[in-house]
Amino acid sequence: MKNKPTNEARLRRLNAVLRAVRDVNQLIVRERDRDRLIERTCETLTHTLRYRHAWIALLDSEDRVEVTVGSGLGKHLDRLREQLACGRFPSCMRAALGNPAVVLNENPTADCPDCPAATAATRAALACRIQYDEHVYGVLVVSLPKTLAHDPEEHDLLAELTGDLAFALHRIATDERLRLQGIILSEIGDQVTLTDLNGRIVYVNEAQCKTLGRSLDQLLGQSVEIFGDDPQLGPTPKDVLETTRTEGKWRGEIANLTQGGRRIVLDCRTWLVHDDKGAPRFLCGVSRDITERKKTQEALLASEDRYRRIVETANEGIWEMNRDQQTTFVNAHMARMLGLEPEDMIGRHVEDFMLAEDIPVHRQLMTEYNKGGDGKYQYRLRHSSGRTIWTQVSATAKQDAQGRYDGSFAMLTDITEWKQAEESLRQRELFIRTVMDNLPIGIAVNSVDPDVTFEYMNDNFPKIYQTTREALCHEDAFWDTVHTDPVLRAKWRQRVTKDCASGIAERMRWDDVPLPREGAETRYIATQNIPIPDSKLMISTVWDVTARKRAEESLRESEERFRLTLMSVGDAVIATDARGRITIMNPAAEALTGWSLEEAV
């Protein structure tokens, strides 16, 4: 009969344990909010298992306490939170973080006199770290009678509960990452397409739908041929599909057709996607619309071609030299003026073609000329036959990125036979390199106000901002790191914060943002922030627009050079379209024909 109360007590304890396990498992299955999950777990442990109190502390990526919840602590919970936030961990918590097993503290009031949770001398404490695989999420600490403190079943129960809780926290974190990834794929400006191995579309993001002018339902299940299948426009989707299947990846430009029939040019990258066994399952393609950039490039090439034809057909001599006065370019007319071929002059010093008695005067002029600016003067040059010719020179100094003298570009008119030219040709236009062919977008998930802190960033995000991942990960280091100029920093921080606070999508895109760096060329970016629903976080996208900005500036400069050159050429120049209609006349042509451009058009 003496064992009956003990057996009944153990039976009641067993029933309580089963109810607690059931209730916690139901929470794990049902609850998707992390903080509510751990808070209600603590309540279950105190109400069902009759623990005096239970508390859970979760750690962030730097092992600082991120959140603390508890049950049964009353007013002591706030004190515990303050203590943990300052990094003062109780001994049971420190021991649990360093030990995979359940840690027993038989006398918390003696071992942790400063711990707000150590309030009863008749109680012991069990602590267990919450760990899934290699990731430690935090600790669970409970207060229980000392009579149960050494019970192996209590230890096993706590270990099982923390294991289940760790799995639930891992699942919630995984779900949140998947949610963020889904939002990123949906919101980024690049077009993303996923197909099966036969080229049937299984996924497209919103950007792809918008670019093609088709709905998701119109694209899913269709062959990639719906994007366009005209080999005259370049590689077809079939070609890309076959290359990706055989070689594992593909990169290049491809033309697609929108639903309305408009041709768009894409910079596209594709690769095979394998399953966990290494077998190919899908093909993924990421592309960016470069139609406008291609138009700009074509316009630049056309402008360069027009400029080259003018240079080659001009009746004036054109001479280009580097900072050491070595010839880098002459046109055919310049060479003919001296009775030479162009290749006879390339690499030779300009003084090789002067009369010996004129060289001291030339050197004095070059000393002044090297300081920058333009110059007009007369030079005597020596013809290959030995005779002397007089030339009228209009020269323009070239400067490098640091503003230093880098050579000159001159227009020479043989005034022995012809009148002095009114204006000189400016330096020949340099081709602009395309910098965005291999530059994918930078993406990050971060807060904006009051501080910029990052939850995620890809490798290209810090690269485009010309910094490192480590530099951006410091608390609120974004503005100081990215905008080194204090005036620009204050301006952009105020504007971005204000625009993001407005909640208006159109205001949360910023174009042509300068990123000056000391000793380097200023780069420009475009960036856009996309709020994440039900969160203080935003998706930040950034891409380098330096090439576009430079191309636009160069195109304007090229057109202006073309116009000035055309206006200054002494010969009459008339251009017509394919139908023979006059589109361009320079002043010499107007003087020759007696017609103005308006009358001739």
Coordinates of C-alpha atoms in Angstrom, one line a residue:
M1 CA 0.0 0.0 0.0
K2 CA 3.0 2.4 0.5
N3 CA 3.7 2.4 -3.2
K4 CA 0.2 3.4 -4.2
P5 CA 0.6 7.1 -3.7
T6 CA 3.9 7.0 -5.5
N7 CA 2.5 5.0 -8.5
E8 CA -0.5 7.4 -8.7
A9 CA 1.8 10.4 -8.7
R10 CA 3.9 8.9 -11.4
L11 CA 0.8 8.1 -13.4
R12 CA -0.4 11.7 -13.1
R13 CA 3.1 12.9 -14.1
L14 CA 3.1 10.6 -17.1
N15 CA -0.3 11.9 -18.2
A16 CA 0.9 15.5 -17.8
V17 CA 4.0 14.7 -19.9
L18 CA 1.8 13.2 -22.6
R19 CA -0.5 16.2 -22.7
A20 CA 2.5 18.5 -22.8
V21 CA 4.1 16.6 -25.7
R22 CA 0.7 16.6 -27.5
D23 CA 0.2 20.3 -27.0
V24 CA 3.7 21.3 -28.1
N25 CA 3.5 19.0 -31.2
Q26 CA 0.2 20.7 -32.1
L27 CA 1.8 24.1 -31.7
I28 CA 4.7 23.0 -33.9
V29 CA 2.3 21.8 -36.6
R30 CA 0.0 24.8 -36.5
E31 CA 2.0 27.8 -35.5
R32 CA 4.0 29.7 -38.2
D33 CA 5.0 32.7 -36.1
R34 CA 8.3 32.1 -34.4
D35 CA 7.7 34.3 -31.3
R36 CA 4.2 33.0 -30.7
L37 CA 5.5 29.5 -31.0
I38 CA 8.1 29.8 -28.3
E39 CA 5.9 31.9 -26.0
R40 CA 3.1 29.4 -26.1
T41 CA 5.6 26.5 -25.6
C42 CA 6.7 28.2 -22.3
E43 CA 3.0 28.5 -21.3
T44 CA 2.4 24.9 -22.0
L45 CA 5.3 23.7 -19.9
T46 CA 4.2 25.8 -16.9
H47 CA 0.5 25.0 -17.1
T48 CA 0.6 21.4 -18.1
L49 CA 3.8 20.1 -16.5
R50 CA 3.5 22.4 -13.5
Y51 CA 7.0 23.8 -13.9
R52 CA 7.4 26.9 -11.7
H53 CA 8.6 28.8 -14.7
A54 CA 10.0 28.3 -18.2
W55 CA 11.9 30.7 -20.5
I56 CA 13.4 30.6 -23.9
A57 CA 16.2 32.9 -25.3
L58 CA 16.9 32.9 -29.0
L59 CA 20.3 34.1 -30.4
D60 CA 21.1 36.0 -33.6
S61 CA 23.9 35.3 -36.0
E62 CA 26.4 37.0 -33.7
D63 CA 25.3 35.0 -30.6
R64 CA 23.5 37.9 -29.1
V65 CA 20.1 37.4 -27.5
E66 CA 17.5 38.5 -30.1
V67 CA 14.3 37.6 -28.2
T68 CA 13.4 36.3 -24.8
V69 CA 10.0 34.9 -23.8
G70 CA 8.8 33.2 -20.6
S71 CA 6.0 32.0 -18.5
G72 CA 5.7 32.0 -14.7
L73 CA 8.3 34.7 -14.2
G74 CA 6.0 37.6 -13.7
K75 CA 7.8 40.9 -13.1
H76 CA 11.2 39.1 -13.2
L77 CA 10.8 38.5 -17.0
D78 CA 11.6 42.1 -17.8
R79 CA 14.7 42.0 -15.6
L80 CA 15.8 38.8 -17.3
R81 CA 15.4 40.4 -20.7
E82 CA 17.5 43.4 -19.8
Q83 CA 20.2 41.2 -18.4
L84 CA 20.4 38.9 -21.4
A85 CA 20.3 41.9 -23.8
C86 CA 23.5 43.2 -22.0
G87 CA 25.2 39.8 -22.7
R88 CA 25.1 38.7 -19.1
F89 CA 24.1 35.0 -19.4
P90 CA 23.2 32.9 -16.4
S91 CA 25.6 30.0 -15.6
C92 CA 22.9 27.4 -16.7
M93 CA 22.6 29.1 -20.1
R94 CA 26.3 29.3 -20.6
A95 CA 26.7 25.7 -19.7
A96 CA 23.8 24.6 -22.0
L97 CA 25.3 26.6 -25.0
G98 CA 28.5 24.6 -24.6
N99 CA 27.0 21.2 -23.9
P100 CA 24.7 19.1 -26.2
A101 CA 23.1 17.4 -23.2
V102 CA 20.6 18.6 -20.7
V103 CA 22.4 20.7 -18.0
L104 CA 21.2 20.5 -14.3
N105 CA 21.7 23.3 -11.8
E106 CA 20.6 22.0 -8.4
N107 CA 20.9 25.3 -6.6
P108 CA 20.2 28.3 -8.9
T109 CA 19.8 30.7 -6.0
A110 CA 23.4 30.0 -4.9
D111 CA 25.0 29.5 -8.3
C112 CA 23.2 32.4 -10.0
P113 CA 22.5 35.0 -7.3
D114 CA 22.1 37.7 -9.8
C115 CA 19.7 35.8 -12.1
P116 CA 16.1 37.1 -11.9
A117 CA 14.8 33.6 -12.6
A118 CA 16.6 32.0 -9.6
T119 CA 13.9 32.8 -7.0
A120 CA 13.3 29.6 -5.0
A121 CA 15.8 27.5 -3.0
T122 CA 13.5 24.4 -3.3
R123 CA 13.7 24.5 -7.0
A124 CA 16.3 23.2 -9.5
A125 CA 16.8 24.3 -13.1
L126 CA 17.2 22.3 -16.2
A127 CA 18.6 23.9 -19.3
C128 CA 19.0 22.6 -22.9
R129 CA 20.2 24.2 -26.0
I130 CA 17.9 24.4 -29.0
Q131 CA 19.9 23.0 -31.9
Y132 CA 19.0 21.7 -35.4
D133 CA 22.0 20.1 -37.2
E134 CA 24.9 22.6 -36.6
H135 CA 22.7 25.6 -36.0
V136 CA 22.1 26.6 -32.3
Y137 CA 18.9 28.7 -32.1
G138 CA 19.1 29.4 -28.3
V139 CA 18.3 27.7 -25.0
L140 CA 15.2 26.5 -23.0
V141 CA 15.4 26.8 -19.2
V142 CA 12.8 25.4 -16.8
S143 CA 12.4 25.5 -13.0
L144 CA 11.2 22.3 -11.4
P145 CA 11.2 20.6 -7.9
K146 CA 14.5 19.2 -6.8
T147 CA 12.7 15.8 -6.5
L148 CA 12.4 15.7 -10.3
A149 CA 15.7 17.2 -11.1
H150 CA 17.6 13.9 -11.3
D151 CA 14.8 12.0 -13.0
P152 CA 16.2 10.7 -16.4
E153 CA 12.7 10.9 -17.9
E154 CA 12.5 14.6 -17.2
H155 CA 15.9 15.0 -18.9
D156 CA 14.7 13.0 -21.9
L157 CA 11.5 14.9 -22.1
L158 CA 13.3 18.3 -22.1
A159 CA 15.8 17.0 -24.7
E160 CA 12.9 15.7 -26.9
L161 CA 11.0 19.0 -26.6
T162 CA 14.0 21.2 -27.5
G163 CA 14.7 18.9 -30.5
D164 CA 11.1 19.3 -31.7
L165 CA 11.2 23.0 -31.1
A166 CA 14.5 23.3 -33.0
F167 CA 13.0 21.6 -36.0
A168 CA 10.0 23.9 -35.9
L169 CA 12.3 27.0 -35.7
H170 CA 14.3 25.6 -38.6
R171 CA 11.1 25.0 -40.6
I172 CA 9.9 28.6 -39.9
A173 CA 13.2 30.1 -40.9
T174 CA 13.2 27.9 -44.1
D175 CA 9.7 29.0 -45.0
E176 CA 10.6 32.6 -44.5
R177 CA 13.7 32.3 -46.7
L178 CA 11.5 30.6 -49.4
R179 CA 9.0 33.4 -49.1
L180 CA 11.7 36.0 -49.5
Q181 CA 13.2 34.2 -52.4
G182 CA 9.8 34.0 -54.1
I183 CA 9.3 37.7 -53.6
I184 CA 12.8 38.4 -55.0
L185 CA 12.1 36.3 -58.1
S186 CA 8.8 37.9 -58.6
E187 CA 10.0 41.5 -58.1
I188 CA 13.4 41.7 -59.7
G189 CA 13.8 43.5 -63.0
D190 CA 15.5 40.6 -64.7
Q191 CA 13.4 38.0 -66.6
V192 CA 13.6 34.5 -65.1
T193 CA 12.3 31.4 -66.9
L194 CA 12.4 27.7 -65.9
T195 CA 11.7 24.9 -68.4
D196 CA 11.8 21.2 -68.4
L197 CA 14.4 19.4 -70.5
N198 CA 12.2 19.5 -73.5
G199 CA 11.8 23.3 -73.4
R200 CA 8.3 23.4 -71.8
I201 CA 7.9 26.4 -69.6
V202 CA 7.2 25.5 -65.9
Y203 CA 7.9 28.9 -64.3
V204 CA 8.3 32.6 -65.3
N205 CA 8.5 35.6 -63.0
E206 CA 6.5 38.8 -63.2
A207 CA 9.3 40.6 -65.1
Q208 CA 9.2 38.0 -67.9
C209 CA 5.4 38.4 -68.2
K210 CA 5.6 42.2 -68.4
T211 CA 8.4 42.1 -70.9
L212 CA 6.6 39.8 -73.3
G213 CA 3.2 41.3 -72.7
R214 CA 1.8 37.9 -71.8
S215 CA 0.0 36.5 -68.8
L216 CA 1.3 33.7 -66.6
D217 CA -1.4 31.3 -67.9
Q218 CA -0.4 32.1 -71.5
L219 CA 3.2 31.1 -70.9
L220 CA 3.1 28.1 -68.5
G221 CA 3.2 24.8 -70.4
Q222 CA 4.2 26.4 -73.7
S223 CA 7.3 25.7 -75.6
V224 CA 10.1 28.2 -75.5
E225 CA 9.4 28.8 -79.2
I226 CA 6.6 31.1 -78.0
F227 CA 9.5 33.6 -77.4
G228 CA 10.2 33.7 -81.1
D229 CA 11.8 31.3 -83.5
D230 CA 13.3 33.3 -86.4
P231 CA 16.9 32.3 -87.1
Q232 CA 17.4 35.6 -89.0
L233 CA 17.3 37.4 -85.7
G234 CA 20.2 35.4 -84.2
P235 CA 20.2 32.3 -81.9
T236 CA 16.7 30.9 -81.5
P237 CA 15.3 29.5 -78.2
K238 CA 15.8 26.0 -79.8
D239 CA 19.5 26.7 -80.3
V240 CA 19.9 27.9 -76.7
L241 CA 18.0 24.9 -75.4
E242 CA 20.2 22.4 -77.3
T243 CA 23.5 24.1 -76.3
T244 CA 22.4 24.3 -72.6
R245 CA 21.5 20.6 -72.6
T246 CA 24.8 19.5 -74.2
E247 CA 27.2 22.0 -72.6
G248 CA 25.5 22.8 -69.4
K249 CA 25.2 26.5 -70.0
W250 CA 24.9 29.3 -72.6
R251 CA 25.5 33.0 -72.6
G252 CA 24.8 35.6 -75.3
E253 CA 22.3 37.9 -76.9
I254 CA 19.0 36.6 -78.1
A255 CA 16.0 38.3 -79.8
N256 CA 12.5 37.7 -78.4
L257 CA 9.1 38.8 -79.7
T258 CA 6.4 40.3 -77.5
Q259 CA 2.8 39.4 -77.9
G260 CA 2.4 42.5 -80.0
G261 CA 5.2 41.5 -82.3
R262 CA 7.8 44.0 -81.0
R263 CA 11.4 42.7 -81.2
I264 CA 13.4 43.0 -78.0
V265 CA 17.1 42.1 -77.4
L266 CA 18.1 40.3 -74.3
D267 CA 21.4 39.6 -72.6
C268 CA 20.7 36.0 -71.6
R269 CA 22.4 33.4 -69.4
T270 CA 21.1 29.8 -69.1
W271 CA 22.3 26.7 -67.2
L272 CA 21.1 23.2 -66.2
V273 CA 19.5 22.7 -62.9
H274 CA 20.2 19.3 -61.3
D275 CA 18.3 17.4 -58.6
D276 CA 19.9 16.2 -55.3
K277 CA 21.2 13.1 -57.1
G278 CA 23.0 15.1 -59.8
A279 CA 20.6 14.4 -62.6
P280 CA 19.6 17.3 -64.9
R281 CA 15.9 18.3 -64.3
F282 CA 15.4 21.8 -65.5
L283 CA 16.9 24.6 -67.6
C284 CA 17.0 28.0 -66.0
G285 CA 17.4 31.3 -67.9
V286 CA 18.0 34.8 -66.6
S287 CA 17.9 37.7 -69.1
R288 CA 18.0 41.4 -69.1
D289 CA 16.3 43.7 -71.7
I290 CA 19.2 45.6 -73.5
T291 CA 17.1 46.8 -76.4
E292 CA 17.7 50.5 -75.6
R293 CA 21.4 49.9 -74.9
K294 CA 21.7 48.2 -78.3
K295 CA 20.0 51.1 -80.0
T296 CA 22.4 53.5 -78.3
Q297 CA 25.4 51.4 -79.4
E298 CA 24.1 51.2 -83.0
A299 CA 23.7 55.0 -83.0
L300 CA 27.2 55.4 -81.7
L301 CA 28.5 53.1 -84.5
A302 CA 26.6 55.0 -87.1
S303 CA 27.9 58.3 -85.7
E304 CA 31.5 56.9 -85.7
D305 CA 31.1 55.7 -89.3
R306 CA 29.8 59.1 -90.4
Y307 CA 32.7 60.8 -88.6
R308 CA 35.2 58.3 -90.1
R309 CA 34.0 58.9 -93.7
I310 CA 34.3 62.7 -93.2
V311 CA 37.8 62.3 -91.9
E312 CA 38.8 60.0 -94.8
T313 CA 37.3 62.2 -97.5
A314 CA 38.2 65.6 -96.1
N315 CA 40.4 67.9 -98.1
E316 CA 42.2 69.0 -95.0
G317 CA 45.1 67.1 -93.4
I318 CA 44.4 65.5 -90.0
W319 CA 47.2 64.7 -87.6
E320 CA 47.0 63.1 -84.2
M321 CA 49.9 62.7 -81.8
N322 CA 50.4 61.4 -78.3
R323 CA 51.9 63.2 -75.3
D324 CA 55.4 62.5 -76.7
Q325 CA 54.5 64.1 -80.0
Q326 CA 54.7 60.8 -81.8
T327 CA 52.3 60.4 -84.7
T328 CA 49.3 58.0 -83.9
F329 CA 47.1 58.8 -86.8
V330 CA 47.1 60.8 -90.1
N331 CA 44.6 60.8 -92.8
A332 CA 45.4 60.1 -96.5
H333 CA 45.2 63.8 -97.4
M334 CA 47.7 64.7 -94.7
A335 CA 50.1 62.1 -96.0
R336 CA 49.6 63.3 -99.6
M337 CA 50.3 66.9 -98.5
L338 CA 53.8 65.6 -97.6
G339 CA 54.1 63.2 -100.5
L340 CA 53.9 60.2 -98.2
E341 CA 51.6 57.3 -97.3
P342 CA 50.0 57.2 -93.9
E343 CA 52.0 54.3 -92.7
D344 CA 55.2 56.3 -93.5
M345 CA 54.2 58.7 -90.7
I346 CA 52.8 56.5 -87.9
G347 CA 55.1 56.4 -84.9
R348 CA 57.4 59.2 -86.2
H349 CA 58.0 62.4 -84.2
V350 CA 56.3 65.5 -85.5
E351 CA 59.7 67.3 -85.7
D352 CA 60.8 64.9 -88.4
F353 CA 58.6 66.7 -90.8
M354 CA 59.6 70.3 -89.9
L355 CA 62.3 72.6 -91.1
A356 CA 65.3 72.6 -88.7
E357 CA 65.1 76.3 -88.2
D358 CA 61.5 76.2 -87.1
I359 CA 62.0 73.5 -84.4
P360 CA 63.0 75.9 -81.5
V361 CA 59.8 78.0 -82.2
H362 CA 57.8 74.8 -82.2
R363 CA 59.2 73.6 -78.9
Q364 CA 58.4 76.9 -77.3
L365 CA 54.8 76.7 -78.6
M366 CA 54.5 73.1 -77.3
T367 CA 55.7 74.2 -73.8
E368 CA 52.8 76.6 -73.6
Y369 CA 50.4 74.2 -75.4
N370 CA 51.1 71.4 -72.9
K371 CA 49.3 73.5 -70.3
G372 CA 46.1 72.8 -72.2
G373 CA 43.8 74.6 -74.5
D374 CA 43.5 75.0 -78.3
G375 CA 45.9 76.7 -80.7
K376 CA 46.0 78.1 -84.2
Y377 CA 49.3 78.9 -85.9
Q378 CA 51.2 78.5 -89.1
Y379 CA 53.9 75.9 -89.7
R380 CA 56.3 75.2 -92.5
L381 CA 56.6 71.5 -93.3
R382 CA 59.0 69.6 -95.5
H383 CA 57.6 67.7 -98.5
S384 CA 59.2 64.3 -99.3
S385 CA 60.5 65.9 -102.5
G386 CA 62.4 68.5 -100.4
R387 CA 60.2 71.5 -101.2
T388 CA 58.6 73.5 -98.4
I389 CA 54.9 73.8 -97.9
W390 CA 53.1 76.2 -95.6
T391 CA 50.2 74.9 -93.4
Q392 CA 47.6 76.6 -91.3
V393 CA 47.3 74.4 -88.1
S394 CA 44.3 74.3 -85.8
A395 CA 45.2 72.0 -82.9
T396 CA 43.3 70.8 -79.8
A397 CA 45.0 69.4 -76.7
K398 CA 43.8 66.0 -75.4
Q399 CA 43.6 65.3 -71.6
D400 CA 43.5 62.1 -69.7
A401 CA 41.1 61.3 -66.8
Q402 CA 43.2 63.3 -64.4
G403 CA 43.2 66.4 -66.6
R404 CA 46.8 66.0 -67.7
Y405 CA 48.1 66.7 -71.2
D406 CA 47.8 63.5 -73.3
G407 CA 48.6 64.6 -76.8
S408 CA 46.9 66.7 -79.5
F409 CA 44.7 66.5 -82.5
A410 CA 45.4 68.9 -85.4
M411 CA 43.8 69.9 -88.6
L412 CA 46.2 71.2 -91.3
T413 CA 45.3 73.1 -94.4
D414 CA 47.8 73.5 -97.2
I415 CA 47.7 77.3 -97.5
T416 CA 50.2 77.1 -100.3
E417 CA 47.3 76.3 -102.6
W418 CA 44.2 76.7 -100.5
K419 CA 42.7 79.3 -98.2
Q420 CA 43.0 79.0 -94.5
A421 CA 40.3 76.7 -93.1
E422 CA 37.8 78.5 -90.8
E423 CA 37.7 75.8 -88.0
S424 CA 39.7 72.8 -87.1
L425 CA 38.5 69.3 -86.7
R426 CA 38.2 68.2 -83.2
Q427 CA 39.9 65.0 -82.0
R428 CA 38.7 61.8 -83.4
E429 CA 36.0 60.1 -81.4
L430 CA 37.0 57.1 -79.3
F431 CA 34.9 54.0 -79.2
I432 CA 33.1 53.4 -75.9
R433 CA 33.5 50.1 -74.3
T434 CA 30.4 48.3 -73.2
V435 CA 30.6 47.6 -69.4
M436 CA 27.3 45.9 -68.7
D437 CA 27.6 42.7 -70.8
N438 CA 28.7 40.6 -67.9
L439 CA 27.4 42.6 -65.0
P440 CA 24.3 41.0 -63.4
I441 CA 22.1 42.8 -60.9
G442 CA 22.9 43.2 -57.2
I443 CA 20.2 42.1 -54.8
A444 CA 19.8 42.5 -51.0
V445 CA 17.2 42.2 -48.3
N446 CA 17.5 44.9 -45.7
S447 CA 15.9 47.5 -43.5
V448 CA 16.2 51.2 -44.3
D449 CA 15.0 53.2 -41.3
P450 CA 16.3 53.9 -38.8
D451 CA 19.3 51.9 -39.7
V452 CA 20.4 49.9 -42.8
T453 CA 20.9 46.3 -41.7
F454 CA 21.1 43.3 -44.1
E455 CA 19.4 40.0 -43.8
Y456 CA 20.7 38.8 -47.2
M457 CA 22.9 40.1 -50.1
N458 CA 24.3 38.4 -53.2
D459 CA 27.9 38.7 -54.3
N460 CA 27.2 41.3 -56.9
F461 CA 25.5 43.7 -54.5
P462 CA 28.8 44.8 -52.8
K463 CA 30.7 44.6 -56.1
I464 CA 28.4 47.1 -57.8
Y465 CA 28.6 49.4 -54.8
Q466 CA 32.5 49.1 -55.0
T467 CA 32.8 47.7 -51.5
T468 CA 32.9 44.3 -49.6
R469 CA 30.3 42.2 -47.9
E470 CA 32.2 42.6 -44.6
A471 CA 32.1 46.4 -44.8
L472 CA 28.3 46.4 -45.4
C473 CA 27.5 43.9 -42.6
H474 CA 28.6 46.3 -39.9
E475 CA 25.6 47.9 -38.2
D476 CA 24.4 50.9 -40.1
A477 CA 27.6 51.1 -42.2
F478 CA 25.9 51.3 -45.5
W479 CA 25.8 55.1 -46.0
D480 CA 29.3 55.7 -44.8
T481 CA 30.7 52.9 -46.9
V482 CA 28.8 53.5 -50.2
H483 CA 28.7 57.3 -50.2
T484 CA 32.2 58.5 -49.2
D485 CA 31.4 62.1 -50.0
P486 CA 29.7 63.6 -46.9
V487 CA 27.5 66.0 -49.0
L488 CA 26.2 63.2 -51.3
R489 CA 25.8 60.9 -48.3
A490 CA 23.5 63.3 -46.4
K491 CA 21.6 64.1 -49.6
W492 CA 20.9 60.4 -50.6
R493 CA 20.3 59.2 -47.1
Q494 CA 17.6 61.8 -46.6
R495 CA 16.0 61.3 -50.0
V496 CA 16.0 57.5 -49.9
T497 CA 14.6 57.4 -46.3
K498 CA 11.9 59.9 -47.2
D499 CA 11.0 58.1 -50.5
C500 CA 10.8 54.7 -48.8
A501 CA 8.7 56.1 -46.0
S502 CA 6.2 57.4 -48.6
G503 CA 5.3 53.8 -49.6
I504 CA 4.9 55.0 -53.2
A505 CA 6.6 52.5 -55.6
E506 CA 7.4 55.2 -58.2
R507 CA 9.4 57.2 -55.6
M508 CA 11.4 54.2 -54.6
R509 CA 13.5 54.0 -57.7
W510 CA 16.6 56.2 -58.1
D511 CA 18.4 56.6 -61.4
D512 CA 21.9 57.9 -62.2
V513 CA 23.2 57.9 -58.6
P514 CA 26.9 58.9 -58.6
L515 CA 29.4 56.9 -56.6
P516 CA 32.6 59.0 -56.6
R517 CA 35.8 57.3 -55.4
E518 CA 39.0 59.2 -54.7
G519 CA 41.5 58.5 -57.4
A520 CA 39.0 56.6 -59.6
E521 CA 36.4 57.4 -62.2
T522 CA 33.0 58.1 -60.7
R523 CA 30.5 55.3 -61.4
Y524 CA 26.7 55.6 -61.6
I525 CA 24.1 53.2 -60.5
A526 CA 20.4 52.8 -60.6
T527 CA 18.7 51.3 -57.6
Q528 CA 15.2 50.3 -56.6
N529 CA 13.6 49.3 -53.2
I530 CA 10.6 47.0 -53.1
P531 CA 8.8 46.7 -49.7
I532 CA 8.2 43.2 -48.4
P533 CA 4.6 42.8 -47.3
D534 CA 4.1 42.5 -43.6
S535 CA 7.7 43.3 -42.8
K536 CA 10.0 46.2 -42.1
L537 CA 12.4 44.8 -44.7
M538 CA 12.8 45.8 -48.3
I539 CA 14.3 44.2 -51.4
S540 CA 17.1 46.4 -52.6
T541 CA 18.2 46.0 -56.2
V542 CA 21.1 47.8 -57.8
W543 CA 22.7 47.8 -61.3
D544 CA 25.5 49.7 -62.9
V545 CA 24.3 52.3 -65.4
T546 CA 27.7 53.8 -66.0
A547 CA 27.9 52.5 -69.5
R548 CA 24.5 53.9 -70.5
K549 CA 25.3 57.3 -69.0
R550 CA 28.7 57.4 -70.7
A551 CA 27.1 56.3 -74.0
E552 CA 24.4 58.9 -73.9
E553 CA 27.0 61.6 -73.1
S554 CA 29.3 60.3 -75.9
L555 CA 26.5 60.2 -78.4
R556 CA 25.6 63.8 -77.6
E557 CA 29.3 64.8 -77.9
S558 CA 29.7 62.8 -81.1
E559 CA 26.7 64.4 -82.7
E560 CA 27.9 67.9 -81.7
R561 CA 31.4 67.1 -83.1
F562 CA 29.8 65.8 -86.3
R563 CA 27.7 69.0 -86.6
L564 CA 30.7 71.3 -86.0
T565 CA 32.9 69.4 -88.3
L566 CA 30.3 69.5 -91.1
M567 CA 29.8 73.2 -90.6
S568 CA 33.5 73.9 -90.7
V569 CA 34.5 71.8 -93.7
G570 CA 35.4 74.1 -96.6
D571 CA 34.0 71.7 -99.2
A572 CA 30.3 71.6 -100.0
V573 CA 28.7 68.6 -98.3
I574 CA 25.2 67.4 -99.2
A575 CA 23.6 64.2 -97.8
T576 CA 20.5 62.5 -99.1
D577 CA 18.2 59.7 -97.9
A578 CA 17.5 56.5 -99.8
R579 CA 14.9 58.3 -102.0
G580 CA 17.4 61.0 -103.0
R581 CA 15.9 63.7 -100.8
I582 CA 18.3 66.2 -99.3
T583 CA 18.6 65.8 -95.5
I584 CA 21.9 67.7 -94.8
M585 CA 23.6 70.8 -96.3
N586 CA 26.6 72.6 -94.8
P587 CA 27.2 76.4 -95.2
A588 CA 29.6 75.7 -98.1
A589 CA 26.9 73.7 -99.9
E590 CA 24.3 76.5 -99.3
A591 CA 26.8 79.1 -100.7
L592 CA 27.5 76.9 -103.7
T593 CA 23.9 76.1 -104.6
G594 CA 22.3 79.3 -103.5
W595 CA 19.7 77.3 -101.5
S596 CA 19.3 77.1 -97.8
L597 CA 18.8 73.8 -96.1
E598 CA 15.1 74.6 -95.5
E599 CA 14.6 75.4 -99.2
A600 CA 16.4 72.2 -100.3
V601 CA 14.7 69.7 -98.0

